[in-house]
CSV table of C-alpha atoms in Angstrom, one decimal:
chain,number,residue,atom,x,y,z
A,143,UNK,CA,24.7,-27.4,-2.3
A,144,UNK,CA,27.1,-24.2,-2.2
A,145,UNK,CA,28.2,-23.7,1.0
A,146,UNK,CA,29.4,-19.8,1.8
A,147,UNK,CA,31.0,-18.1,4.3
A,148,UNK,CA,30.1,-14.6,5.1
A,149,UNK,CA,29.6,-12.2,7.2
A,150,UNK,CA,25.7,-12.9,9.2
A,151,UNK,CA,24.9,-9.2,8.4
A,152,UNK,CA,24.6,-9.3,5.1
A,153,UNK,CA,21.9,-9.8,2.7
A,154,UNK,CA,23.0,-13.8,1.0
A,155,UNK,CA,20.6,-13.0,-1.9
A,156,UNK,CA,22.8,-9.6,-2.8
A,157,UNK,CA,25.6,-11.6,-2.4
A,158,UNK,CA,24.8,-14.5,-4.2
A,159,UNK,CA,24.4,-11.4,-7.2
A,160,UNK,CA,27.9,-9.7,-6.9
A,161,UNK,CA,29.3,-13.3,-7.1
A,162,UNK,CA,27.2,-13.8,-10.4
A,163,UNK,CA,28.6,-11.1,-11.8
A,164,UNK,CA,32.4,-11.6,-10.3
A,165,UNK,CA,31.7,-15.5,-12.0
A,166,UNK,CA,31.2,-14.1,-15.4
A,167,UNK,CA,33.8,-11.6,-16.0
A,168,UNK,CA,36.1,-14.6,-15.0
A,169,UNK,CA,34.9,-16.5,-17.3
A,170,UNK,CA,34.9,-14.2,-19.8
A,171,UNK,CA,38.8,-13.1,-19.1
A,172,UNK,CA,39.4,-17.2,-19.0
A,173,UNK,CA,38.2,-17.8,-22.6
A,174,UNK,CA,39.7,-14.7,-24.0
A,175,UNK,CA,43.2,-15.8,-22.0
A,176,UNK,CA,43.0,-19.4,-23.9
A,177,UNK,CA,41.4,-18.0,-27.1
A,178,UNK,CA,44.8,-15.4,-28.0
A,179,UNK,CA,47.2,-18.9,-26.3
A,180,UNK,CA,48.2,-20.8,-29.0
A,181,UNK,CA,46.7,-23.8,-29.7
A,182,UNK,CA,48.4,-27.4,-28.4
A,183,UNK,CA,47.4,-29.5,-31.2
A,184,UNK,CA,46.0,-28.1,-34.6
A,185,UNK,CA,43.2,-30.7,-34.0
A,186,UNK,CA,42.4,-28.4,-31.2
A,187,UNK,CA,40.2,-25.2,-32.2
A,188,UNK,CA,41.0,-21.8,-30.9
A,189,UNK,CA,37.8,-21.5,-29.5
A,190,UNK,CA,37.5,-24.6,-27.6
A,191,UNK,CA,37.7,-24.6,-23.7
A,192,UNK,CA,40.3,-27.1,-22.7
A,193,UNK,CA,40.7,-29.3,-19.9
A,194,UNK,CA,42.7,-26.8,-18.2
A,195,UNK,CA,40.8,-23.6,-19.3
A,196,UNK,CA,38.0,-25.9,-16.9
A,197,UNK,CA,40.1,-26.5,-14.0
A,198,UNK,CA,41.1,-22.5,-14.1
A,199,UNK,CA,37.3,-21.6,-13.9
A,200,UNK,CA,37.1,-24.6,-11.5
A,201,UNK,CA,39.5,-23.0,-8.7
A,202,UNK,CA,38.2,-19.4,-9.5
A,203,UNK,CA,34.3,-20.4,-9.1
A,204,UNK,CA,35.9,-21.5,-5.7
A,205,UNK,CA,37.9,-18.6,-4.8
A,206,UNK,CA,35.1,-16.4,-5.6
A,207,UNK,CA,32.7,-18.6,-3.9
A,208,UNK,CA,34.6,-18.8,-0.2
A,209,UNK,CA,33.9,-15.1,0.4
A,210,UNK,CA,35.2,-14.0,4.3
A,211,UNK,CA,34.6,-11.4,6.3
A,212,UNK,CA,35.3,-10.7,10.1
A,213,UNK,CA,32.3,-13.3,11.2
A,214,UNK,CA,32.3,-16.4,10.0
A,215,UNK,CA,29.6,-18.6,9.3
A,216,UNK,CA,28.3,-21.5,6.7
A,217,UNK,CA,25.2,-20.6,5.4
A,218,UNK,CA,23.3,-23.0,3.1
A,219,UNK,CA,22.3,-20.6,-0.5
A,220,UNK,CA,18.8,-21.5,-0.8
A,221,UNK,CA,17.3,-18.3,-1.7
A,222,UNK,CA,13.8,-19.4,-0.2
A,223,UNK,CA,15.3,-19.4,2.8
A,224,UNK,CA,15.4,-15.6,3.5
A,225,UNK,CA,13.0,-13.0,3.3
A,226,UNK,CA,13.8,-10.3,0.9
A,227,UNK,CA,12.4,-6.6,1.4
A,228,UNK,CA,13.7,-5.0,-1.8
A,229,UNK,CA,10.7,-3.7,-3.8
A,230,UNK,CA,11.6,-5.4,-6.7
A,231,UNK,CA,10.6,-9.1,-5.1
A,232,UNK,CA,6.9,-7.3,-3.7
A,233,UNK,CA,3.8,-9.2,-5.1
A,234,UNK,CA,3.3,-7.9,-8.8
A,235,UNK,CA,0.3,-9.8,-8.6
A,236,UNK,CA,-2.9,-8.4,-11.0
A,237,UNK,CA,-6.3,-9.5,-9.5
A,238,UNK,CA,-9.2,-9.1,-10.7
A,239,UNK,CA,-12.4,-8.5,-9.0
A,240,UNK,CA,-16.1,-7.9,-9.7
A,241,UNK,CA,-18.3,-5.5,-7.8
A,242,UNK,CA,-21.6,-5.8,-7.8
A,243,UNK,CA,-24.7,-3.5,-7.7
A,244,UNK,CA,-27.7,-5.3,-6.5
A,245,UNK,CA,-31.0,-3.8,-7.5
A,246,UNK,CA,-34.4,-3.6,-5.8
A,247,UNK,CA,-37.6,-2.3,-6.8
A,248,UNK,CA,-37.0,0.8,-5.9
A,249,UNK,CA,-33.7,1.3,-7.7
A,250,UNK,CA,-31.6,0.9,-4.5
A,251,UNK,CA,-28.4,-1.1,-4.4
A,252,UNK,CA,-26.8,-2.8,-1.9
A,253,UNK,CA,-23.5,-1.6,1.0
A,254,UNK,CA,-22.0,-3.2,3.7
A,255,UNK,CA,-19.3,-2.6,6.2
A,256,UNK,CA,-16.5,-4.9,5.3
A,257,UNK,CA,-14.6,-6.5,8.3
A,258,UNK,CA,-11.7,-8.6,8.6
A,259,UNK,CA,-10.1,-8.7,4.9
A,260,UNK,CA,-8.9,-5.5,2.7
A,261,UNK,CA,-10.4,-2.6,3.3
A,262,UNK,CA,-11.7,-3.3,6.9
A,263,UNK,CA,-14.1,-0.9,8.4
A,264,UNK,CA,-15.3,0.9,4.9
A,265,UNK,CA,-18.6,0.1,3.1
A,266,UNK,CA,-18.7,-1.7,-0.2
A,267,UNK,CA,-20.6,-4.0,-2.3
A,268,UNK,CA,-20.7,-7.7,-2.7
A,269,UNK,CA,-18.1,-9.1,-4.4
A,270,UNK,CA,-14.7,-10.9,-4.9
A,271,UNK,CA,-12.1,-12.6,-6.9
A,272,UNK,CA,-13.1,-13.7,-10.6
A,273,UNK,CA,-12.3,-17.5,-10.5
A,274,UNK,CA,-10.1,-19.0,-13.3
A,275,UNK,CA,-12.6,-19.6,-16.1
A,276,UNK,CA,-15.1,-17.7,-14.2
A,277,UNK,CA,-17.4,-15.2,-16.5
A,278,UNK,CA,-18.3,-11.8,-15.0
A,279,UNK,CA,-22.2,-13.0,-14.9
A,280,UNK,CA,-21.1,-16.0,-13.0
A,281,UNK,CA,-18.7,-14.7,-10.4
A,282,UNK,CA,-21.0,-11.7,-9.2
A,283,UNK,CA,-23.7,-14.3,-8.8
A,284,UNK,CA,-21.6,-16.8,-7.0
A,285,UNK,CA,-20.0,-14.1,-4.6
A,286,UNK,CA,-24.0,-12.3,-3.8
A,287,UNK,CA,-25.1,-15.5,-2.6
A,288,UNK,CA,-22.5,-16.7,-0.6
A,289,UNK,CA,-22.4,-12.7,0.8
A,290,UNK,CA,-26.1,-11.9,1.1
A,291,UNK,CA,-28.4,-15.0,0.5
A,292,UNK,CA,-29.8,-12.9,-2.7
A,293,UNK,CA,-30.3,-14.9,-6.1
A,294,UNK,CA,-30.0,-12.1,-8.5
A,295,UNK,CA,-30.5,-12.3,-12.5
A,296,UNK,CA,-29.7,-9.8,-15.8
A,297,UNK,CA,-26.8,-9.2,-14.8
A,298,UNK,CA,-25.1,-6.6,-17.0
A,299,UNK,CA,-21.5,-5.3,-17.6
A,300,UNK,CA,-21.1,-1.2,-16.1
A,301,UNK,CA,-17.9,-0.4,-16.2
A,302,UNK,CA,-14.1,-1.3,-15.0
A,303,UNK,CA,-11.6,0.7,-13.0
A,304,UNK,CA,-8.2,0.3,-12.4
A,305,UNK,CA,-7.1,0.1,-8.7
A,306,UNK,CA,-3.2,0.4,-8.0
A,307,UNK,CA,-1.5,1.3,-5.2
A,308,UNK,CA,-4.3,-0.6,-3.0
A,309,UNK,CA,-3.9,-1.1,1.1
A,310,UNK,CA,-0.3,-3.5,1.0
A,311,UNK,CA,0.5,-2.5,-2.2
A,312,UNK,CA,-2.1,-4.6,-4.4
A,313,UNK,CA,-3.5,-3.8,-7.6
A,314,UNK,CA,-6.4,-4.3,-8.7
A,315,UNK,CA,-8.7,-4.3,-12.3
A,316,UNK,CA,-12.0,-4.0,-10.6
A,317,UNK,CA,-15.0,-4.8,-12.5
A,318,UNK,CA,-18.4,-3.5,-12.0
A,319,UNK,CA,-21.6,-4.6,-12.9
A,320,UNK,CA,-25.5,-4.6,-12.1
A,321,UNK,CA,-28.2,-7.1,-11.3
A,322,UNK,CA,-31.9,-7.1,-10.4
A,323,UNK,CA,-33.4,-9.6,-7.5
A,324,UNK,CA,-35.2,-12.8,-8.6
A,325,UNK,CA,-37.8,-12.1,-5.1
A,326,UNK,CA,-38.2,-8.1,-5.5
A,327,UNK,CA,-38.9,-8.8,-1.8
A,328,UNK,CA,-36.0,-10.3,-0.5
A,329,UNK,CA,-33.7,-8.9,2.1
A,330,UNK,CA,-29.8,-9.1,2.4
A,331,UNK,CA,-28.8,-11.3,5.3
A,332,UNK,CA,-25.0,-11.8,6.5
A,333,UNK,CA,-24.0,-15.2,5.3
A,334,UNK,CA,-20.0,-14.3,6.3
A,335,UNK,CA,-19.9,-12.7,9.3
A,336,UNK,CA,-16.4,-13.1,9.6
A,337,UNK,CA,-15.8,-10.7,6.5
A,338,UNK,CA,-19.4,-8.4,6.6
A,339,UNK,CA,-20.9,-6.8,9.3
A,340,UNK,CA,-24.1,-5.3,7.7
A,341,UNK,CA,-26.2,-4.8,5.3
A,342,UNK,CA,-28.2,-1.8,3.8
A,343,UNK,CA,-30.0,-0.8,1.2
A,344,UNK,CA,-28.6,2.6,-0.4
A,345,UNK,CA,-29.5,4.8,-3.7
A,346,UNK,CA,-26.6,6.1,-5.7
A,347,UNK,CA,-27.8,9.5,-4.6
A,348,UNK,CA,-26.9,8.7,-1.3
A,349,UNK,CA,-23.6,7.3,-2.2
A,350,UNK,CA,-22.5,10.6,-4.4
A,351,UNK,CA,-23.3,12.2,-1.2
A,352,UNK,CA,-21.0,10.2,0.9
A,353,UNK,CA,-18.3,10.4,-2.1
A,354,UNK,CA,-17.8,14.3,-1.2
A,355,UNK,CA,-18.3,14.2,1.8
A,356,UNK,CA,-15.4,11.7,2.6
A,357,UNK,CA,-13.3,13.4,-0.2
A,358,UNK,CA,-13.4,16.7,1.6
A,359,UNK,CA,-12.9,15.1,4.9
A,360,UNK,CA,-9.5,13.6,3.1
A,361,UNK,CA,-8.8,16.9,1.4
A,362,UNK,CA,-8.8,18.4,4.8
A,363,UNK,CA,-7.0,16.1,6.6
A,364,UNK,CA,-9.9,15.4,9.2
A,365,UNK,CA,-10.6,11.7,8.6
A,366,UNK,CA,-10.1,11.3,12.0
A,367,UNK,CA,-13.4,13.4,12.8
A,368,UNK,CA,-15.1,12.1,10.1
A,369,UNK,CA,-17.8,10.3,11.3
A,370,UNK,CA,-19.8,9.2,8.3
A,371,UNK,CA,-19.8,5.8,6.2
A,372,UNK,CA,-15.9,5.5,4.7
A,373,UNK,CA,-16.6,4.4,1.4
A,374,UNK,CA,-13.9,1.3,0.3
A,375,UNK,CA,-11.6,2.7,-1.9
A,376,UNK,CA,-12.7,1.5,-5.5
A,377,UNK,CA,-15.7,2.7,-5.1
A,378,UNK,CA,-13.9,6.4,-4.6
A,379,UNK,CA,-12.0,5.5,-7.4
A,380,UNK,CA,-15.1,4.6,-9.6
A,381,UNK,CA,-15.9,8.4,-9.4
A,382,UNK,CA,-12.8,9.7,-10.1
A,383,UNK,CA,-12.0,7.4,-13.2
A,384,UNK,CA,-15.4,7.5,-14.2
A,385,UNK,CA,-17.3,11.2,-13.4
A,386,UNK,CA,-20.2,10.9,-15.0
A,387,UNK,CA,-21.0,7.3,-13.8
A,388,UNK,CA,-24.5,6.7,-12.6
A,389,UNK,CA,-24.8,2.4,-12.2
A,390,UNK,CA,-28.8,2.2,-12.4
A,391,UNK,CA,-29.1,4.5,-15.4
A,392,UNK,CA,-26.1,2.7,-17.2
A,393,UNK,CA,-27.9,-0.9,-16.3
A,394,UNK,CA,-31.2,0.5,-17.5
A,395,UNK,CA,-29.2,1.7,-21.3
A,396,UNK,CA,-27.1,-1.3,-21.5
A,397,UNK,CA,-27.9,-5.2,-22.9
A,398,UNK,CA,-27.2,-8.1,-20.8
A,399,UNK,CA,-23.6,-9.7,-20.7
């Protein structure tokens, strides 16, 4: 354990830096001191680091250690200890995450208002996390049923968007791809209501739709009056990164996974 003294203002982690970087030019200006000193005993090298070359870095590491300021206080240097808001200690975390367009009969796919995780309030489709190990095909049927109830086969690769910036600062690699029902029949039902508050069924037609819509709203600066579906970002992103993106026509052209 290092015990420091310092002042209870400032930051121990920057601290604990500066005296990293005060330790190694004295160590540095030590050797170089006993390197150019002659040597005691020629079965000494001029590059070894003596007894008391070690003592002299001893008693500096502990000058430069027992830093004071006008408050005093011991402080115990375990860097979990304190929180940290300099940017370069944020989450640099890449997740990846499938989306997934669910299929019908009738060539609609699948939105719902998502509530209490990222992206609360907007509309999106099922989906989550890939799991380590996890294929694409696997993960977006995992995450339908636990979401809607729906088993879902042919699942087929669309696309994949990159998502930075993201609400809290996360990034994203989000992947997108398409399905068909096994019942043609079934219906959607909330199976997490603490993270979806709806279901609906929606074309793509619809959804360009929306896409202006709330991109104008944006552009204008009138979110605030805006009083159709808010889209969750990556799907806003989809469009952007993709312009000519159509999901049912792609799913219809591609081969399965």
């Amino acid at each position: 354990m290092v015990i420091l003294t310092m002042d209870q203002h400032i930051n121990p982690i920057s601290r604990i830096l500066s005296i990293r970087s005060s330790l190694s030019w004295r160590i540095e200006s030590i050797r170089n001191r006993y390197r150019q000193s002659p040597p005691a005993s020629n079965s000494i090298p001029r590059t070894s680091f003596p007894s008391a070359c070690k003592s002299d870095l001893l008693n500096s590491m502990s000058r430069t250690l027992f830093v004071t300021t006008r408050n005093y206080r011991s402080i115990n240097l375990n860097p979990t200890d304190y929180s940290v808001t300099d940017t370069t200690t944020m989450d640099q975390t890449i997740r990846v995450a499938v989306a997934v367009y669910v299929f019908n009969k009738h060539g609609q796919t699948i939105l719902g208002r998502r509530k209490g995780s990222l992206g609360a309030g907007t509309w999106g489709h099922p989906g989550g996390h890939l799991e380590f190990n996890e294929s694409f095909e696997d993960c977006a049927a995992r995450e339908v049923l636990e979401e809607t109830g729906l088993e879902v086969t042919d699942i087929r690769f669309l696309t994949a968007i990159n998502n930075a910036n993201m609400e809290g600062g996360k990034h994203y690699v989000t992947i997108f791809v398409g399905c068909r029902l096994v019942d043609e029949d079934a219906e959607p039902v909330v199976k997490e209501p603490e993270k979806c508050v709806c279901w609906e069924w929606v074309t793509w037609d619809d959804m360009r739709a929306t896409i202006e819509r709330q991109r104008e709203a944006e552009r204008l600066g009138k979110m605030e009056e805006y009083e159709g579906r808010v889209l969750f970002k990556p799907i806003l992103n989809l469009l952007q990164q993709r312009v000519e993106f159509d999901p049912l026509e792609i799913y219809q052209s591609v081969e399965r996974c």
